[in-house]
Amino acid sequence: SSMLDIFRAKCLCFLLVGGRIKSMFYHAYNSYLDNAFPYDELRPLTCDGQDTWGSFSLTLIDALDTLLVLGNQTEFQRVASILQDTVDFDIDVNASVFETNIRVVGGLLSAHLLAGRAGMELEPGWPCSGPLLRMAAEAARRLIPAFQTPTGMPYGTVNLLHGVSPTETPVTCTAGVGTFILEFATLSRLTGDPTFEDVARRALTALWKTRSDIGLVGNHIDVLSKKWVAQDAGIGAGVDSYFEYLVKGAILLQDEELLNMFHAYDAAIQNYTRFDDWYLWVQMHKGTVSMPIFQSLEAFWPGLQSLLGNLDSAVRTFQNYYSVWRQFGGLPEFYSIPQGYTVDKREGYPLRPELIESAMYLFRATGDHTYLQLGLDALESIEKVSRTPCGYASVKDLRDHQLDNRMESFFLAETIKYLYLLFDPTHFLHGGGMEGDGSWEEGGEGGQCVLGAGGFIFNTEAHPLDPAALYCCSRHSKERQELRDALLSLSHPKKKAGSQSKPADERAGEPPQSQSESIALKPGEKKTLPTLSCPVQPFSARLSVLGQVFSDNS
């Protein structure tokens, strides 16, 4: 009985806090719609809007999947339709390649993959086709000219209509080179167009080759000459999401090479930059400390470490970061570790999500209520300090709580989403729900794929991507290619005129054609398909062989 009472109390707590977080979201969201749409962002002190990263109603794209995370299917459907009708990427605008990718391409991909759950009308073959997917691909195509450099590393800015300006600086930050593999590989696997994944991988490979003799990368690089312009090595601003995407890319794509890259970096990071569970900035070639500073963007690191199972270290680092939060009621952009105080001109808190994001991962991993307490602290702080009649304003200075006239789109895309997910342990994005309660859905050709069953990977703007969708669409694409190849081999026999069939003694070691193939393959050997066979057993048949048959009413 007492255990049941505790469970009920927890549920009630989650419901009450969840309600407060929803209220926060709708105050910010409705303020944007009423005062700032179709501009990119809301200015909450003057109750108007401004374009910041492009000119494509950025806050609406960034907030779209949060609507569904909060359970609002109706508004999700309405906004998805508005975006399809109003957003145009054929515009003469200079856009950040990095920001457009993580916010616009990521937001549209996530919304596309959640469209089924949102009750939208789906095209046949979804998730391998659909209007939001086409929009994401169109946005990404506008970024491709930035990657056309001798090194494959992209410029930082591109004009959506004209490509890269001849006067564009070749210097870009490390994250601006290495933060594309999640969105671009997802695009390639869903659409069957390899271009996106190819350019993202080429950039990653080029960046990997520039690391120093002690295994570190700097902060800013010249994408034409491969020379490091800023040689500070750390895990914060300018570098952060590069490391994040090596880990998450490895998980999403089941790619060991990406994970090996991260482990190599991690060894150098732990060796040269970690002191007392803080991470400092060091010179990339010598390993000497250049800045003994904690940056608020680094607060994603404990969450990333938890994904790799490095919990002890993650928990200790989180406690350091949480102590800074308690000191100021937020994380200043820069915090001097030796002085234990903010750094001049870097005292602001633009309502960033990173510490809340780490709390979500660590609560999932440990069940420790410390992380819920951080969530409550964040909720109270933001409500008390940042709320205005027109949304929530960034904090200009945490020492006296002066406000700035800006509400970044990531407040709706990330901060509120992670806060809500921290307090909803059974959410579908956590793989929650009982078997057969509709927490998964079918998709692909003939409904042969199980989608949305868990294992979602969040991009660096908190847009969730479903690994099952990538597998589903790339499998269909592979099957079609194999069938085409088989038909082509029938119509164009490869045997050259005058060539002879193998001598009998060479054929002796081969099994006769009618004999069943051995399912055990030698190392490195690939299974060859008999001509015109069905390339893959139907999904339902494979499940029934394993004794698990899904039906509509299971």
Coordinates of C-alpha atoms in Angstrom, one line a residue, residues 1-511:
S1 CA 0.0 0.0 0.0
S2 CA 2.8 2.4 0.9
M3 CA 4.5 1.8 -2.4
L4 CA 1.3 2.5 -4.2
D5 CA 0.9 5.7 -2.3
I6 CA 4.4 6.8 -3.3
F7 CA 3.6 6.0 -6.9
R8 CA 0.4 8.0 -6.8
A9 CA 2.2 11.0 -5.1
K10 CA 4.9 10.9 -7.9
C11 CA 2.2 10.8 -10.6
L12 CA 0.4 13.8 -9.0
C13 CA 3.7 15.7 -8.8
F14 CA 4.5 15.0 -12.5
L15 CA 1.0 16.1 -13.5
L16 CA 1.1 19.3 -11.5
V17 CA 4.6 20.3 -12.7
G18 CA 3.8 19.2 -16.3
G19 CA 0.8 21.5 -16.2
R20 CA 3.0 24.4 -15.2
I21 CA 5.5 23.7 -17.9
K22 CA 2.7 23.6 -20.5
S23 CA 1.5 27.0 -19.3
M24 CA 5.0 28.3 -19.7
F25 CA 5.1 27.0 -23.2
Y26 CA 1.8 28.4 -24.3
H27 CA 2.5 31.9 -22.8
A28 CA 5.7 32.0 -24.9
Y29 CA 4.2 30.4 -28.0
N30 CA 1.0 32.4 -28.1
S31 CA 3.1 35.6 -27.5
Y32 CA 5.2 34.7 -30.6
L33 CA 2.1 34.0 -32.7
D34 CA 0.3 37.2 -31.6
N35 CA 3.2 39.6 -31.8
A36 CA 6.1 38.2 -33.9
F37 CA 4.9 35.8 -36.6
P38 CA 6.0 35.6 -39.4
Y39 CA 9.4 36.9 -38.2
D40 CA 12.0 34.5 -36.9
E41 CA 11.9 35.4 -33.2
L42 CA 9.8 37.3 -30.6
R43 CA 11.2 40.4 -28.9
P44 CA 9.4 40.0 -25.5
L45 CA 10.1 43.5 -24.1
T46 CA 8.7 45.5 -27.0
C47 CA 6.1 42.8 -28.1
D48 CA 7.2 42.6 -31.7
G49 CA 9.3 40.4 -33.9
Q50 CA 12.7 40.3 -35.7
D51 CA 14.5 38.1 -38.2
T52 CA 17.7 36.6 -36.8
W53 CA 19.0 33.4 -38.5
G54 CA 17.3 33.7 -41.9
S55 CA 13.7 34.7 -42.6
F56 CA 11.6 31.6 -42.3
S57 CA 9.4 31.9 -39.2
L58 CA 12.1 30.1 -37.3
T59 CA 10.4 29.9 -33.9
L60 CA 7.4 28.2 -35.5
I61 CA 9.5 25.5 -37.2
D62 CA 11.6 25.0 -34.0
A63 CA 8.5 24.8 -31.8
L64 CA 6.5 22.4 -34.0
D65 CA 7.6 19.1 -32.6
T66 CA 7.3 20.5 -29.0
L67 CA 3.5 21.0 -29.7
L68 CA 3.3 17.2 -30.2
V69 CA 5.5 16.4 -27.3
L70 CA 3.0 18.3 -25.1
G71 CA 0.2 16.4 -26.7
N72 CA -1.4 19.1 -28.9
Q73 CA -2.1 17.3 -32.2
T74 CA -4.6 19.9 -33.5
E75 CA -2.1 22.8 -33.4
F76 CA 0.6 20.6 -34.8
Q77 CA -1.5 19.8 -37.8
R78 CA -2.5 23.5 -38.2
V79 CA 1.1 24.8 -38.0
A80 CA 2.4 22.0 -40.3
S81 CA -0.1 23.2 -42.9
I82 CA 0.8 26.8 -42.5
L83 CA 4.5 26.1 -42.9
Q84 CA 3.9 24.1 -46.1
D85 CA 1.9 27.0 -47.5
T86 CA 4.1 29.9 -46.3
V87 CA 7.8 29.0 -45.9
D88 CA 9.9 29.6 -49.0
F89 CA 13.7 28.8 -49.1
D90 CA 14.0 30.4 -52.6
I91 CA 15.0 33.8 -51.0
D92 CA 17.9 36.2 -51.2
V93 CA 19.0 35.8 -47.6
N94 CA 22.3 35.0 -46.0
A95 CA 21.8 32.2 -43.5
S96 CA 24.0 30.4 -41.0
V97 CA 24.7 26.9 -42.4
F98 CA 25.0 25.5 -38.9
E99 CA 21.8 27.1 -37.4
T100 CA 19.7 26.4 -40.5
N101 CA 20.7 22.8 -40.3
I102 CA 20.0 22.2 -36.6
R103 CA 16.9 24.3 -36.3
V104 CA 15.2 24.3 -39.7
V105 CA 16.3 21.0 -41.3
G106 CA 16.2 19.2 -37.9
G107 CA 12.8 20.7 -37.0
L108 CA 11.2 19.7 -40.3
L109 CA 12.6 16.2 -40.2
S110 CA 11.4 15.6 -36.7
A111 CA 8.0 17.0 -37.5
H112 CA 7.9 14.7 -40.6
L113 CA 8.7 11.7 -38.5
L114 CA 6.1 12.6 -35.9
A115 CA 3.4 13.3 -38.4
G116 CA 1.8 9.9 -38.1
R117 CA 1.5 10.2 -34.3
A118 CA 0.0 13.7 -34.8
G119 CA -2.8 12.2 -36.8
M120 CA -1.9 13.9 -40.1
E121 CA -2.9 12.4 -43.4
L122 CA 0.2 10.5 -44.6
E123 CA 1.4 9.8 -48.1
P124 CA 1.7 6.2 -49.2
G125 CA 5.2 5.0 -48.3
W126 CA 5.6 7.4 -45.3
P127 CA 8.1 8.0 -43.6
C128 CA 10.1 7.7 -46.9
S129 CA 8.1 10.5 -48.5
G130 CA 6.0 13.4 -47.3
P131 CA 5.7 17.2 -47.7
L132 CA 7.7 18.1 -44.6
L133 CA 10.4 15.7 -45.7
R134 CA 10.5 17.5 -49.1
M135 CA 10.8 20.9 -47.3
A136 CA 13.7 19.6 -45.1
A137 CA 15.4 18.3 -48.2
E138 CA 14.9 21.6 -50.0
A139 CA 16.3 23.6 -47.1
A140 CA 19.3 21.2 -46.9
R141 CA 19.9 21.5 -50.7
R142 CA 20.3 25.3 -50.2
L143 CA 23.2 24.6 -47.8
I144 CA 25.1 22.2 -50.1
P145 CA 27.0 24.9 -51.9
A146 CA 28.8 25.8 -48.6
F147 CA 30.4 22.3 -48.7
Q148 CA 31.9 22.8 -52.1
T149 CA 35.4 23.6 -50.8
P150 CA 38.8 21.9 -51.6
T151 CA 38.7 20.3 -48.1
G152 CA 35.0 19.4 -48.0
M153 CA 34.6 21.5 -44.8
P154 CA 31.8 24.0 -45.2
Y155 CA 31.7 27.8 -45.1
G156 CA 29.8 29.2 -42.1
T157 CA 27.3 31.3 -44.2
V158 CA 25.5 30.7 -47.4
N159 CA 23.0 32.8 -49.5
L160 CA 19.9 30.6 -50.0
L161 CA 19.5 32.0 -53.5
H162 CA 23.0 32.6 -54.8
G163 CA 25.2 30.2 -52.8
V164 CA 28.4 31.3 -51.1
S165 CA 29.4 35.0 -51.5
P166 CA 32.9 35.5 -53.1
T167 CA 33.8 37.7 -50.0
E168 CA 32.7 35.1 -47.5
T169 CA 35.2 34.4 -44.7
P170 CA 36.7 30.9 -44.9
V171 CA 37.0 30.8 -41.1
T172 CA 34.3 28.8 -39.3
C173 CA 34.0 27.1 -35.9
T174 CA 34.6 23.4 -35.3
A175 CA 31.0 22.7 -34.6
G176 CA 30.1 24.4 -37.8
V177 CA 32.0 21.7 -39.6
G178 CA 31.1 18.7 -37.6
T179 CA 27.4 19.1 -36.8
F180 CA 25.6 17.7 -39.9
I181 CA 25.7 13.9 -39.8
L182 CA 22.4 13.4 -37.9
E183 CA 20.2 15.5 -40.1
F184 CA 22.1 14.8 -43.4
A185 CA 22.3 11.1 -42.9
T186 CA 18.6 11.0 -41.9
L187 CA 17.8 12.9 -45.1
S188 CA 19.8 10.6 -47.3
R189 CA 18.4 7.4 -45.7
L190 CA 14.8 8.6 -45.9
T191 CA 15.0 10.0 -49.5
G192 CA 17.5 7.6 -51.0
D193 CA 19.7 10.6 -52.1
P194 CA 23.2 9.9 -50.8
T195 CA 24.4 13.5 -51.5
F196 CA 23.6 14.8 -48.0
E197 CA 25.3 12.1 -46.0
D198 CA 28.3 12.1 -48.4
V199 CA 29.0 15.8 -47.8
A200 CA 28.5 15.5 -44.0
R201 CA 30.9 12.5 -43.9
R202 CA 33.5 14.2 -46.1
A203 CA 33.5 17.2 -43.7
L204 CA 33.9 14.9 -40.6
T205 CA 36.8 13.0 -42.2
A206 CA 38.6 16.3 -43.1
L207 CA 38.1 17.7 -39.6
W208 CA 39.3 14.4 -38.0
K209 CA 42.6 14.7 -40.0
T210 CA 43.3 18.2 -38.6
R211 CA 43.6 17.2 -34.9
S212 CA 46.9 18.0 -33.1
D213 CA 49.7 15.6 -32.1
I214 CA 48.1 15.3 -28.7
G215 CA 44.7 14.5 -30.2
L216 CA 42.8 17.7 -29.7
V217 CA 41.0 20.1 -32.1
G218 CA 40.8 23.9 -31.8
N219 CA 37.9 26.3 -31.9
H220 CA 38.0 28.0 -35.4
I221 CA 39.5 26.6 -38.6
D222 CA 40.1 28.0 -42.1
V223 CA 38.1 25.6 -44.3
L224 CA 40.3 26.3 -47.4
S225 CA 43.8 25.9 -45.9
K226 CA 42.9 23.6 -42.9
K227 CA 44.9 25.9 -40.6
W228 CA 43.6 26.4 -37.1
V229 CA 42.8 30.1 -36.4
A230 CA 41.7 29.8 -32.8
Q231 CA 43.7 27.0 -31.0
D232 CA 41.8 26.8 -27.8
A233 CA 40.6 23.2 -27.2
G234 CA 37.6 22.4 -25.0
I235 CA 34.1 21.0 -24.9
G236 CA 32.2 24.3 -25.0
A237 CA 31.2 27.0 -27.5
G238 CA 32.4 26.5 -31.0
V239 CA 33.2 22.8 -30.5
D240 CA 30.4 21.2 -28.3
S241 CA 28.0 19.7 -30.9
Y242 CA 30.9 18.2 -32.9
F243 CA 31.5 15.7 -30.1
E244 CA 27.8 15.3 -29.5
Y245 CA 27.2 14.3 -33.1
L246 CA 30.0 11.7 -33.1
V247 CA 28.3 9.9 -30.2
K248 CA 24.7 10.4 -31.4
G249 CA 25.7 9.6 -35.0
A250 CA 27.3 6.4 -33.9
I251 CA 24.1 5.4 -32.1
L252 CA 21.6 6.6 -34.8
L253 CA 23.6 5.0 -37.7
Q254 CA 25.2 2.1 -35.7
D255 CA 28.5 3.4 -36.9
E256 CA 31.5 2.2 -35.0
E257 CA 33.9 4.5 -36.8
L258 CA 32.2 7.6 -35.4
L259 CA 32.3 6.1 -31.9
N260 CA 36.0 5.3 -32.3
M261 CA 36.6 9.0 -33.3
F262 CA 34.8 10.2 -30.1
H263 CA 36.7 7.7 -27.8
A264 CA 40.0 9.0 -29.2
Y265 CA 39.0 12.6 -28.5
D266 CA 37.5 11.7 -25.1
A267 CA 40.9 10.2 -24.0
A268 CA 42.7 13.5 -24.9
I269 CA 39.9 15.6 -23.3
Q270 CA 40.1 13.7 -20.0
N271 CA 43.9 13.8 -20.1
Y272 CA 44.4 17.5 -20.9
T273 CA 41.3 19.5 -20.1
R274 CA 39.7 17.8 -17.0
F275 CA 40.5 19.2 -13.6
D276 CA 38.5 18.3 -10.5
D277 CA 35.5 17.3 -12.7
W278 CA 35.6 20.7 -14.4
Y279 CA 36.7 20.9 -18.0
L280 CA 39.0 23.8 -18.9
W281 CA 40.2 25.3 -22.1
V282 CA 43.8 24.4 -23.2
Q283 CA 46.1 25.1 -26.0
M284 CA 45.4 22.4 -28.6
H285 CA 49.1 21.6 -29.4
K286 CA 50.7 21.9 -25.9
G287 CA 47.8 21.1 -23.6
T288 CA 48.6 24.1 -21.4
V289 CA 45.6 25.9 -19.8
S290 CA 44.5 28.9 -21.8
M291 CA 41.2 29.7 -20.1
P292 CA 40.1 28.3 -16.7
I293 CA 36.5 29.0 -17.5
F294 CA 33.2 27.0 -17.5
Q295 CA 30.8 28.0 -20.3
S296 CA 27.1 27.3 -20.0
L297 CA 27.1 25.5 -23.3
E298 CA 29.4 22.8 -21.8
A299 CA 26.5 21.7 -19.6
F300 CA 25.4 19.2 -22.2
W301 CA 28.5 17.0 -21.4
P302 CA 27.2 15.1 -18.4
G303 CA 24.2 14.0 -20.5
L304 CA 26.4 12.9 -23.3
Q305 CA 28.6 11.0 -20.9
S306 CA 25.6 9.2 -19.5
L307 CA 24.7 7.9 -23.0
L308 CA 28.1 6.2 -23.0
G309 CA 27.6 4.8 -19.5
N310 CA 30.2 7.0 -17.8
L311 CA 27.9 7.8 -15.0
D312 CA 30.3 8.5 -12.0
S313 CA 32.1 11.2 -13.9
A314 CA 28.9 12.6 -15.4
V315 CA 27.3 12.9 -11.9
R316 CA 30.3 14.7 -10.4
T317 CA 30.5 17.2 -13.3
F318 CA 26.8 17.8 -13.1
Q319 CA 27.1 18.7 -9.4
N320 CA 29.8 21.3 -10.3
Y321 CA 27.5 22.9 -12.9
Y322 CA 24.4 22.7 -10.6
S323 CA 26.4 24.6 -7.9
V324 CA 26.8 27.5 -10.4
W325 CA 23.1 27.4 -11.2
R326 CA 22.2 27.6 -7.5
Q327 CA 24.6 30.6 -7.1
F328 CA 22.9 32.7 -9.7
G329 CA 19.5 31.1 -10.5
G330 CA 20.8 30.3 -14.0
L331 CA 24.0 29.5 -15.8
P332 CA 26.1 32.6 -16.9
E333 CA 27.6 32.2 -20.4
F334 CA 31.1 32.2 -18.8
Y335 CA 32.0 31.4 -15.2
S336 CA 35.6 31.8 -13.9
I337 CA 36.4 28.6 -12.0
P338 CA 39.3 30.1 -9.9
Q339 CA 37.3 33.2 -9.0
G340 CA 34.0 31.4 -8.5
Y341 CA 32.2 34.3 -10.3
T342 CA 30.9 35.5 -13.7
V343 CA 33.2 36.8 -16.4
D344 CA 33.0 40.5 -17.6
K345 CA 30.5 40.9 -20.5
R346 CA 29.5 37.2 -20.2
E347 CA 27.0 37.4 -17.3
G348 CA 23.9 36.6 -19.3
Y349 CA 21.6 33.6 -19.4
P350 CA 19.6 33.3 -22.7
L351 CA 17.4 30.6 -21.2
R352 CA 19.6 27.8 -22.5
P353 CA 18.6 24.2 -22.2
E354 CA 21.9 22.3 -21.6
L355 CA 21.8 21.7 -17.9
I356 CA 18.2 20.7 -18.0
E357 CA 19.0 18.4 -20.9
S358 CA 21.7 16.7 -18.8
A359 CA 19.3 16.4 -15.9
M360 CA 16.8 14.6 -18.1
Y361 CA 19.4 12.0 -19.2
L362 CA 20.8 11.6 -15.7
F363 CA 17.4 11.2 -14.1
R364 CA 16.6 8.5 -16.7
A365 CA 19.9 6.8 -15.9
T366 CA 19.9 7.0 -12.1
G367 CA 16.4 7.8 -10.8
D368 CA 18.0 10.3 -8.4
H369 CA 15.6 13.1 -7.4
T370 CA 18.4 15.7 -7.4
Y371 CA 17.7 16.1 -11.1
L372 CA 14.0 16.7 -10.6
Q373 CA 15.1 19.4 -8.0
L374 CA 17.1 21.1 -10.8
G375 CA 14.0 21.0 -13.0
L376 CA 11.9 22.7 -10.3
D377 CA 14.7 25.3 -9.7
A378 CA 14.8 26.1 -13.4
L379 CA 11.0 26.4 -13.6
E380 CA 10.9 28.8 -10.6
S381 CA 13.8 30.8 -11.8
I382 CA 12.6 31.3 -15.4
E383 CA 9.0 32.2 -14.2
K384 CA 10.3 34.6 -11.5
V385 CA 13.1 36.3 -13.5
S386 CA 12.2 36.1 -17.2
R387 CA 8.4 36.2 -17.6
T388 CA 7.1 39.3 -19.3
P389 CA 3.6 40.2 -20.5
C390 CA 4.8 39.1 -24.0
G391 CA 6.7 35.8 -23.4
Y392 CA 10.0 35.1 -21.7
A393 CA 13.1 37.3 -22.0
S394 CA 16.7 36.3 -22.0
V395 CA 18.6 37.4 -18.9
K396 CA 21.2 40.1 -19.8
D397 CA 22.9 39.9 -16.4
L398 CA 22.4 37.2 -13.8
R399 CA 23.8 39.5 -11.0
D400 CA 20.9 42.0 -11.1
H401 CA 18.5 40.1 -13.4
Q402 CA 18.4 42.8 -16.1
L403 CA 16.5 41.4 -19.2
D404 CA 17.4 41.4 -22.9
N405 CA 14.8 42.0 -25.6
R406 CA 15.1 38.5 -27.1
M407 CA 13.4 35.1 -26.8
E408 CA 15.6 32.6 -28.7
S409 CA 13.7 29.9 -30.6
F410 CA 15.6 27.2 -28.6
F411 CA 13.6 28.2 -25.5
L412 CA 10.5 26.6 -27.1
A413 CA 12.4 23.9 -29.0
E414 CA 14.8 22.7 -26.3
T415 CA 14.5 24.2 -22.8
I416 CA 10.7 23.6 -22.4
K417 CA 10.8 20.2 -24.2
Y418 CA 13.6 18.8 -22.0
L419 CA 12.0 20.3 -18.9
Y420 CA 8.7 18.5 -19.7
L421 CA 10.4 15.2 -20.6
L422 CA 12.4 15.3 -17.3
F423 CA 9.0 15.2 -15.5
D424 CA 7.3 12.7 -17.8
P425 CA 9.1 9.4 -17.4
T426 CA 6.5 7.4 -19.4
H427 CA 6.6 9.7 -22.5
F428 CA 6.7 8.0 -25.9
L429 CA 10.0 9.7 -26.6
H430 CA 11.5 7.7 -23.7
G431 CA 10.0 4.5 -25.2
G432 CA 7.4 4.7 -22.5
G433 CA 4.0 3.0 -22.5
M434 CA 2.9 -0.6 -22.3
E435 CA 3.3 -3.1 -25.2
G436 CA 0.3 -2.9 -27.5
D437 CA -1.0 0.5 -26.3
G438 CA -0.3 2.2 -29.6
S439 CA 3.1 3.6 -28.6
W440 CA 4.5 2.3 -31.9
E441 CA 3.1 2.6 -35.4
E442 CA 3.6 1.0 -38.8
G443 CA 5.0 2.6 -41.9
G444 CA 7.0 2.0 -45.1
E445 CA 5.9 0.2 -48.2
G446 CA 2.9 -2.0 -47.3
G447 CA 3.2 -1.0 -43.6
Q448 CA 6.1 -3.4 -43.1
C449 CA 8.1 -1.3 -40.7
V450 CA 7.6 -0.8 -37.0
L451 CA 8.2 2.9 -36.1
G452 CA 8.3 5.0 -33.0
A453 CA 9.0 2.1 -30.7
G454 CA 11.8 4.0 -28.8
G455 CA 15.4 4.8 -29.1
F456 CA 14.8 8.4 -30.4
I457 CA 18.0 10.4 -30.9
F458 CA 17.7 14.2 -30.2
N459 CA 19.7 16.5 -32.5
T460 CA 21.5 19.4 -30.9
E461 CA 18.3 21.5 -31.1
A462 CA 16.3 18.7 -29.3
H463 CA 14.5 17.5 -32.4
P464 CA 13.9 13.8 -32.0
L465 CA 14.9 11.4 -34.9
D466 CA 13.6 7.8 -35.1
P467 CA 16.3 5.3 -36.0
A468 CA 13.7 2.8 -37.2
A469 CA 12.6 5.2 -39.9
L470 CA 16.1 5.4 -41.3
Y471 CA 16.4 1.6 -41.4
C472 CA 12.9 1.2 -42.9
C473 CA 13.5 3.6 -45.8
S474 CA 17.1 2.5 -46.6
R475 CA 15.9 -1.1 -46.6
H476 CA 13.2 -0.4 -49.1
S477 CA 15.7 1.6 -51.2
K478 CA 18.1 -1.3 -51.0
E479 CA 15.5 -3.9 -52.0
R480 CA 14.4 -1.8 -55.0
Q481 CA 18.1 -1.4 -56.1
E482 CA 18.7 -5.2 -55.7
L483 CA 15.6 -5.9 -57.8
R484 CA 16.7 -3.4 -60.5
D485 CA 20.2 -5.0 -60.5
A486 CA 18.7 -8.5 -60.8
L487 CA 16.5 -7.4 -63.8
L488 CA 19.4 -5.7 -65.4
S489 CA 21.6 -8.7 -65.1
L490 CA 18.9 -10.7 -66.9
S491 CA 18.6 -8.3 -69.8
H492 CA 22.4 -7.6 -70.0
P493 CA 24.2 -10.9 -69.3
K494 CA 27.7 -10.1 -68.1
K495 CA 29.4 -13.1 -69.7
K496 CA 31.7 -11.8 -72.5
A497 CA 31.6 -13.4 -76.0
G498 CA 34.2 -16.2 -76.2
S499 CA 34.5 -16.5 -72.4
Q500 CA 34.3 -20.1 -71.2
S501 CA 32.5 -21.4 -68.2
K502 CA 34.5 -22.6 -65.2
P503 CA 36.2 -26.0 -65.5
A504 CA 34.5 -28.8 -63.7
D505 CA 37.3 -29.0 -61.0
E506 CA 36.7 -25.3 -60.1
R507 CA 33.0 -25.9 -59.8
A508 CA 33.4 -29.0 -57.7
G509 CA 33.7 -27.0 -54.5
E510 CA 30.5 -25.0 -55.1
P511 CA 27.1 -26.2 -53.8

